[in-house]
Coordinates of C-alpha atoms and ligand atoms in Angstrom, one line a residue:
X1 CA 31.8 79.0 4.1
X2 CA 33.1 78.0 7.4
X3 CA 30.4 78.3 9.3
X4 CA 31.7 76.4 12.5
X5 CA 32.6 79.5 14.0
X6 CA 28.7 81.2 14.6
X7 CA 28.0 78.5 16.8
X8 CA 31.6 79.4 19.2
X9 CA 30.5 80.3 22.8
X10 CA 32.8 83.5 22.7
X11 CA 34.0 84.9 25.8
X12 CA 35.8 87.9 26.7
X13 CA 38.3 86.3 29.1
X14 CA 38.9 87.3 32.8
X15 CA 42.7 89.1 32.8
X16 CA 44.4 87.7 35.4
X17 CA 47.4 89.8 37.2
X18 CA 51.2 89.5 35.5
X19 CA 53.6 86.7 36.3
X20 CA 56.8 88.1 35.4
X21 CA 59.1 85.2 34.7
X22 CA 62.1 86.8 36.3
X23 CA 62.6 86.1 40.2
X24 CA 63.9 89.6 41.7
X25 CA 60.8 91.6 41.1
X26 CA 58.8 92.9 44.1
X27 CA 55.1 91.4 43.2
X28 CA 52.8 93.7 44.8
X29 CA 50.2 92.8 41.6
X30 CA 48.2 89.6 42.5
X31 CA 47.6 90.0 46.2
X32 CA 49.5 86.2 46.5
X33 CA 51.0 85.5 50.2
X34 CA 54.0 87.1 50.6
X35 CA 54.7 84.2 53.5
X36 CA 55.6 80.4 52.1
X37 CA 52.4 77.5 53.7
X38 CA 53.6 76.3 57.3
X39 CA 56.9 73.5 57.6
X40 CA 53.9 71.2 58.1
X41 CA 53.0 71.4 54.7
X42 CA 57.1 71.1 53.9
X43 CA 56.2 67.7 55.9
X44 CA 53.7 66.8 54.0
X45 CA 55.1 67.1 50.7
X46 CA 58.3 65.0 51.9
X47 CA 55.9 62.1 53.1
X48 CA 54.1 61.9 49.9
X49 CA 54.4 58.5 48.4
X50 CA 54.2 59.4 45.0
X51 CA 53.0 55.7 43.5
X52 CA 49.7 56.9 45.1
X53 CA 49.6 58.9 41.9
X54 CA 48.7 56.0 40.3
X55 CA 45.2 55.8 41.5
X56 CA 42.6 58.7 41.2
X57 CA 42.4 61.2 44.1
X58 CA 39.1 60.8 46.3
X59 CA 36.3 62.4 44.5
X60 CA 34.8 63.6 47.6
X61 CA 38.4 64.9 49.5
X62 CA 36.5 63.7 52.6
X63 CA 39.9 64.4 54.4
X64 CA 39.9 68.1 53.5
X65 CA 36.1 68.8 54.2
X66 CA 36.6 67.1 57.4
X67 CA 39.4 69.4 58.3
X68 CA 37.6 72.4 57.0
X69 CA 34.5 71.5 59.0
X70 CA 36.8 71.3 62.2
X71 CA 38.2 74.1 61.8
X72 CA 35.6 76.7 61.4
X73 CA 33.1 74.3 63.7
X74 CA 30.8 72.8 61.0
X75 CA 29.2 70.1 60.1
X76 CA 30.6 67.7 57.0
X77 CA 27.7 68.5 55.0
X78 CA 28.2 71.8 54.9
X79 CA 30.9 71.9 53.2
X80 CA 31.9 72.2 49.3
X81 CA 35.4 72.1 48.4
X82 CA 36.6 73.1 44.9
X83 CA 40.0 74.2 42.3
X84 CA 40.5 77.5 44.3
X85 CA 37.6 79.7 44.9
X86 CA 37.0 80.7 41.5
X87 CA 36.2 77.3 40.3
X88 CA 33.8 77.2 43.3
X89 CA 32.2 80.6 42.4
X90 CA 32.1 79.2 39.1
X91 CA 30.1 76.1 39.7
X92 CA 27.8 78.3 42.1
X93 CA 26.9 80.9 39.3
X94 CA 26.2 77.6 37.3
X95 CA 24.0 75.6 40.0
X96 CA 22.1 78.6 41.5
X97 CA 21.6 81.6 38.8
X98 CA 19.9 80.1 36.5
X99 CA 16.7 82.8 36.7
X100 CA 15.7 84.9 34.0
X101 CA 15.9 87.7 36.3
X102 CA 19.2 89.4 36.6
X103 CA 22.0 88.5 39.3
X104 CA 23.2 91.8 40.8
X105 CA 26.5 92.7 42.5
X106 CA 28.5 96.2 42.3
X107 CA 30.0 97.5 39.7
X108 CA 32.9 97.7 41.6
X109 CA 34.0 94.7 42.4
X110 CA 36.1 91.4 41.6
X111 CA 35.9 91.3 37.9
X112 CA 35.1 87.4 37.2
X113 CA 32.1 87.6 37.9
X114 CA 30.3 89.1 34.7
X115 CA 33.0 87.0 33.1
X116 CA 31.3 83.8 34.4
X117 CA 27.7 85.8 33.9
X118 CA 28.7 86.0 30.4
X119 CA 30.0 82.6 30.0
X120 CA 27.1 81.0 31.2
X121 CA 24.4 83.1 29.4
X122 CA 23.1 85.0 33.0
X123 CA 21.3 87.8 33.2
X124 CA 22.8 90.7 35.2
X125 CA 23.2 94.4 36.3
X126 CA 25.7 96.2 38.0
X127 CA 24.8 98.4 41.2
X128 CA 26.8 101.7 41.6
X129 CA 28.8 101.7 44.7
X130 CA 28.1 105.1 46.0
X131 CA 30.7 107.6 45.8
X132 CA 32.5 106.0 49.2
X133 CA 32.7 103.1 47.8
X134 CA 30.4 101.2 49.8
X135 CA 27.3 99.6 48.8
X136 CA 24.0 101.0 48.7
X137 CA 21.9 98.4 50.7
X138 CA 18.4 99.3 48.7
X139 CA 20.5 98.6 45.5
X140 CA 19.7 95.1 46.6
X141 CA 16.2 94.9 47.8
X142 CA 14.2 94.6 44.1
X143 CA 13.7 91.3 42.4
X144 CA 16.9 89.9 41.3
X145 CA 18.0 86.1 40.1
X146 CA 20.9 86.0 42.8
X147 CA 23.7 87.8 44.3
X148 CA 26.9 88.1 44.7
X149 CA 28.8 90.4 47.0
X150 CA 32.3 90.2 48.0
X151 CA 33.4 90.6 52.1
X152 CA 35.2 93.2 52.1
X153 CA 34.4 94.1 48.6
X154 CA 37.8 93.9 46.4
X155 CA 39.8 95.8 44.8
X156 CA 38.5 98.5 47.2
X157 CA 39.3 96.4 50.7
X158 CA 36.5 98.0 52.1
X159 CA 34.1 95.9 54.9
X160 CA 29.9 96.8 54.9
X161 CA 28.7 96.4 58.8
X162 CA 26.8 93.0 59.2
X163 CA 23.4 94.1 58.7
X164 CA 23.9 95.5 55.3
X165 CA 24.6 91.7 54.5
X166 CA 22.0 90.3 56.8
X167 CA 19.2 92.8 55.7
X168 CA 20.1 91.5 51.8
X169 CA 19.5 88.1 53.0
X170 CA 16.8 88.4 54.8
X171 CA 15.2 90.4 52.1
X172 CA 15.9 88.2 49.7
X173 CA 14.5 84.7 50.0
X174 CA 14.3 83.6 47.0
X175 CA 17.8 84.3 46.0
X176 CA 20.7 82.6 46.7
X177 CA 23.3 85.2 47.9
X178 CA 26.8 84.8 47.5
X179 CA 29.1 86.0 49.9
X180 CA 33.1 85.9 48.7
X181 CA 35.6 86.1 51.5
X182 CA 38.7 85.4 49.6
X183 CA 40.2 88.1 52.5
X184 CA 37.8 88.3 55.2
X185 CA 40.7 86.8 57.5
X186 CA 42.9 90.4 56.9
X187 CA 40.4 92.1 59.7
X188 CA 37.1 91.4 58.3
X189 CA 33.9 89.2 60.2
X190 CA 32.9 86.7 58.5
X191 CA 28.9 86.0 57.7
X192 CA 29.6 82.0 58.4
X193 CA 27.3 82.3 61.7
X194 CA 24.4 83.2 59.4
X195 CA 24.1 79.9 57.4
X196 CA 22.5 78.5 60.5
X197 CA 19.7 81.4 59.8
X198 CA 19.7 81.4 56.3
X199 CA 19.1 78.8 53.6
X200 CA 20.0 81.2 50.7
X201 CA 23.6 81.8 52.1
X202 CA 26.5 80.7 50.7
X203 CA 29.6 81.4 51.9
X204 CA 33.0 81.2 49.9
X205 CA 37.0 81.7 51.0
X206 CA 39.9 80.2 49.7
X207 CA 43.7 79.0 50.5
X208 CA 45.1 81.7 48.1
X209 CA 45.9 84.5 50.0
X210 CA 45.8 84.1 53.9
X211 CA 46.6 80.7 53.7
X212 CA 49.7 80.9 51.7
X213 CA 48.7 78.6 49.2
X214 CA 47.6 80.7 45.7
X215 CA 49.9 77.8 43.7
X216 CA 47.7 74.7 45.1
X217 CA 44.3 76.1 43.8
X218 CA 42.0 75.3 47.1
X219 CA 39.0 77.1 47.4
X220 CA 36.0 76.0 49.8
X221 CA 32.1 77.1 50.7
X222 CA 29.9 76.9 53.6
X223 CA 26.0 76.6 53.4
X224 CA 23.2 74.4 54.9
X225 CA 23.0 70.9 53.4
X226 CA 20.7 71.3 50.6
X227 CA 22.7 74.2 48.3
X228 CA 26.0 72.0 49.2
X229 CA 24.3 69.0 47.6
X230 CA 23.0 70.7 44.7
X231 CA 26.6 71.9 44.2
X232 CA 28.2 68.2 44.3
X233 CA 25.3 67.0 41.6
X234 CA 26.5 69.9 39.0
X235 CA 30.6 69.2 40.5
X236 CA 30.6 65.6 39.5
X237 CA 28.3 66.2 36.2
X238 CA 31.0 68.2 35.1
X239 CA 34.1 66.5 36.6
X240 CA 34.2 64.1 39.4
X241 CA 38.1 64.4 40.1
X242 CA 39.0 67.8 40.7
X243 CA 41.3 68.2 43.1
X244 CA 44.3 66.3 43.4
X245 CA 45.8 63.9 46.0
X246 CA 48.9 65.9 46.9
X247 CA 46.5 69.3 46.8
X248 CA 44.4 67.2 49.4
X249 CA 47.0 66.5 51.5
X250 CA 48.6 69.7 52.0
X251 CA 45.5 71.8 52.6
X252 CA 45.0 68.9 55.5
X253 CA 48.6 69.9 56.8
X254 CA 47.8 73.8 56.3
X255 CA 44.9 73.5 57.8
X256 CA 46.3 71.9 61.1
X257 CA 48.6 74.6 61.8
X258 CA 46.3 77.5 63.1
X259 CA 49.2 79.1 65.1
X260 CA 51.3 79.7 61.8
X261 CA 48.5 80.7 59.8
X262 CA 47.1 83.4 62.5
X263 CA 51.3 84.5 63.1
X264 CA 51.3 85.1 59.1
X265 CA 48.0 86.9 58.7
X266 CA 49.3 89.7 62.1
X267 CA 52.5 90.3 60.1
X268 CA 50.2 91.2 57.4
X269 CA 48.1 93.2 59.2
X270 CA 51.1 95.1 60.8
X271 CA 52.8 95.5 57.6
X272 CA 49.4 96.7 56.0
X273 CA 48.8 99.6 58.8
X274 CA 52.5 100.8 58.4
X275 CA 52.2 101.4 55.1
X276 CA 49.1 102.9 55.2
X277 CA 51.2 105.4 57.5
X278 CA 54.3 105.8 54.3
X279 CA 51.5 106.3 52.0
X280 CA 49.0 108.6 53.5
X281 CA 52.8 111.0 54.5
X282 CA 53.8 110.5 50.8
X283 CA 50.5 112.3 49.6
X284 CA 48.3 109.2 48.9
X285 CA 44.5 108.9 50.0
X286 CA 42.5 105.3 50.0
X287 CA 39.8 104.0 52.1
X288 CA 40.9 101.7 55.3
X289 CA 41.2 98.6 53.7
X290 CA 40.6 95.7 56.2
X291 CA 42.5 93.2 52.9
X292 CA 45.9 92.4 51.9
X293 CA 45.9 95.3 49.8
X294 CA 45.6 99.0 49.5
X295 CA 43.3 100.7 47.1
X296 CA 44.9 104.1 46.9
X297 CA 45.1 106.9 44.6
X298 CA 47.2 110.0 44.4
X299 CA 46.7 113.8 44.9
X300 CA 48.9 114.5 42.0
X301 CA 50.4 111.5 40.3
X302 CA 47.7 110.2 37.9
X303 CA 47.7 106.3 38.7
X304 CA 48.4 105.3 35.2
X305 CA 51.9 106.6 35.0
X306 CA 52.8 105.5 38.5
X307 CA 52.1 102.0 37.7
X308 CA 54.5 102.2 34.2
X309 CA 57.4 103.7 36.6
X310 CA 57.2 101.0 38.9
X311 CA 56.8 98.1 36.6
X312 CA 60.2 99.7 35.1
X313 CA 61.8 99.9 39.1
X314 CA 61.0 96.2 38.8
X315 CA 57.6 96.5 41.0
X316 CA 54.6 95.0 40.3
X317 CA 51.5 96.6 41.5
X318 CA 48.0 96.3 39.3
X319 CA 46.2 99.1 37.6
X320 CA 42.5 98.5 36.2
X321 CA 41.5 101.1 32.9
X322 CA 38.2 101.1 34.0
X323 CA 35.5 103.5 34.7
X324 CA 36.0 105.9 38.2
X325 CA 38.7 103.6 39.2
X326 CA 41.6 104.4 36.8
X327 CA 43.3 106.3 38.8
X328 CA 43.7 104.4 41.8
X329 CA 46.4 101.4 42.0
X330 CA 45.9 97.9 44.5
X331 CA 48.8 97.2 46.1
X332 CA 49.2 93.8 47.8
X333 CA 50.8 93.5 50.9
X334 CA 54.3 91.7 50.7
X335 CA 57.1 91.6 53.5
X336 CA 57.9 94.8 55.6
X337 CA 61.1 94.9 53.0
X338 CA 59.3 94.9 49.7
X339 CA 57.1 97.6 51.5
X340 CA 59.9 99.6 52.5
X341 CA 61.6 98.9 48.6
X342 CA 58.1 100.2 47.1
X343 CA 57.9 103.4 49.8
X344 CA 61.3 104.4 48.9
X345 CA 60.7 104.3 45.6
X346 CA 57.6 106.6 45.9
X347 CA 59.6 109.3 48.3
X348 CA 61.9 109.9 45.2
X349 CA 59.2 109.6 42.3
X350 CA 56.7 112.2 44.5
X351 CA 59.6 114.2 44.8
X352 CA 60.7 114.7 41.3
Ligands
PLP1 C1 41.6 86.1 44.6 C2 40.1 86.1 44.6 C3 39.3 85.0 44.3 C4 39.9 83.7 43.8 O1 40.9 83.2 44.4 P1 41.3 81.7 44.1 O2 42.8 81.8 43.9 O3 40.6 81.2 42.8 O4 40.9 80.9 45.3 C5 38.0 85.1 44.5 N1 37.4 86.3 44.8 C6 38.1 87.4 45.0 C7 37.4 88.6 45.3 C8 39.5 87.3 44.9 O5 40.2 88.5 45.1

């Protein structure tokens, strides 16, 4: 008997978005940065001296957190950087659910994180999102082990006023609550202001969509002192080196160029609202998405089939086979052109 194979941890594995191999699709499907980083990080890259490869990359990227706490006005030690935001959500299910109660977050909502709940043996329950699609606050006011709670919630782009969030944490002291603003800079408000209130707060965003930067893997949180420290202790128990020295480097460089990063994120917003315009005339209805996507469905096309003729027009957008959102499709927002490529492809297909 081969008896190895009770004792595998078996996941079922999150399913990342498709990366076609060939160059001249329109990708529409991962909600990347349509934009390339800033010249500075062009710079950056040039200046490299790559013997410095030689040596291990600072365990602590002490450059990185320092630019991070300058630019969003923190203090160093309130900072937690990590391999993109997923590793960092990662390490924070691991450091601060570890309750026998349940960790709760919508069932709705970025689909890692029962992946990680699974992986790491934590209880949890999903919380309907009411027919909307927004949250029911009282979903999260009984005893929990954590939560988790994306701002705005993805893959519906939608934003919860400030005292839905505030209410949870102030409700919740004895929880941990994890806020995830991978797009909060696409026209959301952040909750950063509140980890001065709140010692349960953790906040997490990352360099992968409005920072251009989904290929260097830099993700970051912000919370008081104490839960960034107890994030280090399980970081460096686990792997010390994470990020890399040319990874450091550029997110410094990115970092120091507000002006192109705030320029990128308007043309996104611009490009967001005019399509919003094409779609809603070309019969499609989807909540205001305050993202770098749209979360829309049709009166007539069922999703599904919409998503096979595109793929075959050579455009990538995603569709989830899930429960009450299989007929929807996200599109990210790309350039005005590979909006106006995608719009002219749906005038003829709603047509036909
Ligand atoms: C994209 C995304 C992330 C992870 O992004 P990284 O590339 O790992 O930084 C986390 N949460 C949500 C909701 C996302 O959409």
């Amino acid at each position: 008997m081969m008896n190895w194979r009770k004792n595998v941890r078996r996941v079922e594995p999150y399913v990342p978005g498709e990366q076609p191999k060939e160059k001249e699709v329109i990708k529409l499907n991962t909600n990347e940065n349509p934009y390339p980083p800033s010249p500075k990080v062009a710079e950056a890259l040039m200046e490299f001296d790559y013997e410095d490869l030689r040596r291990y990359p600072d365990p602590e990227s002490a450059e990185l957190i320092e630019a991070l706490a300058e630019t969003y006005h923190v203090k160093k030690e309130q900072v937690f950087v990590g391999v993109g935001s997923d590793d960092v959500l990662a390490m924070s299910f691991l450091t601060f659910f570890n309750s026998k109660k349940p960790i709760l977050f919508p069932d709705i909502t970025y689909s890692f994180y029962d992946v990680w709940a699974e992986e790491f043996r934590i209880p949890y329950e999903t919380k309907p999102l009411k027919d909307d699609f927004q949250i029911d606050v009282e979903d999260y006011l009984c005893e929990n082990g954590g939560i988790v709670l994306p701002n705005p919630n993805a893959p519906t782009g939608l934003l919860e006023p400030m005292e839905v969030y505030e209410r949870i944490l102030r409700e919740n002291p004895d929880s941990v609550v994890i806020i995830d603003e991978a797009y909060v800079d696409f026209g959301g408000v952040s909750v950063l202001p509140l980890i001065e209130k709140y010692e349960n707060l953790l906040v997490v965003q990352t360099f992968s969509k409005s920072r251009c930067m989904a290929g260097s893997r830099i993700g970051y949180a912000f919370g008081n002192p104490e839960l960034i420290q107890y994030l280090n202790d399980v970081k460096y128990s686990f792997n010390s080196y994470t990020m890399d020295r040319i990874t450091q480097k550029i997110g410094v460089a990115m970092l120091r160029d507000q002006e192109y990063f705030e320029n990128t994120v308007k043309q996104i917003i611009e490009t967001r609202e005019w399509t919003k315009q094409e779609l809603r005339r070309l019969g499609f209805t989807f909540g205001d998405s305050k993202a770098n996507f749209i979360f829309a469905r049709h009166e007539t096309f069922p999703a599904e089939e919409m998503f096979q003729a595109l793929k075959e027009a050579g455009i990538y957008v995603r569709y989830f086979k899930k429960p009450r959102i299989d007929n929807y499709l996200r599109i990210s927002i790309g350039t005005r052109n590979d909006m106006e490529a995608l719009v002219s492809f749906l005038e003829k297909y709603v047509k036909e």
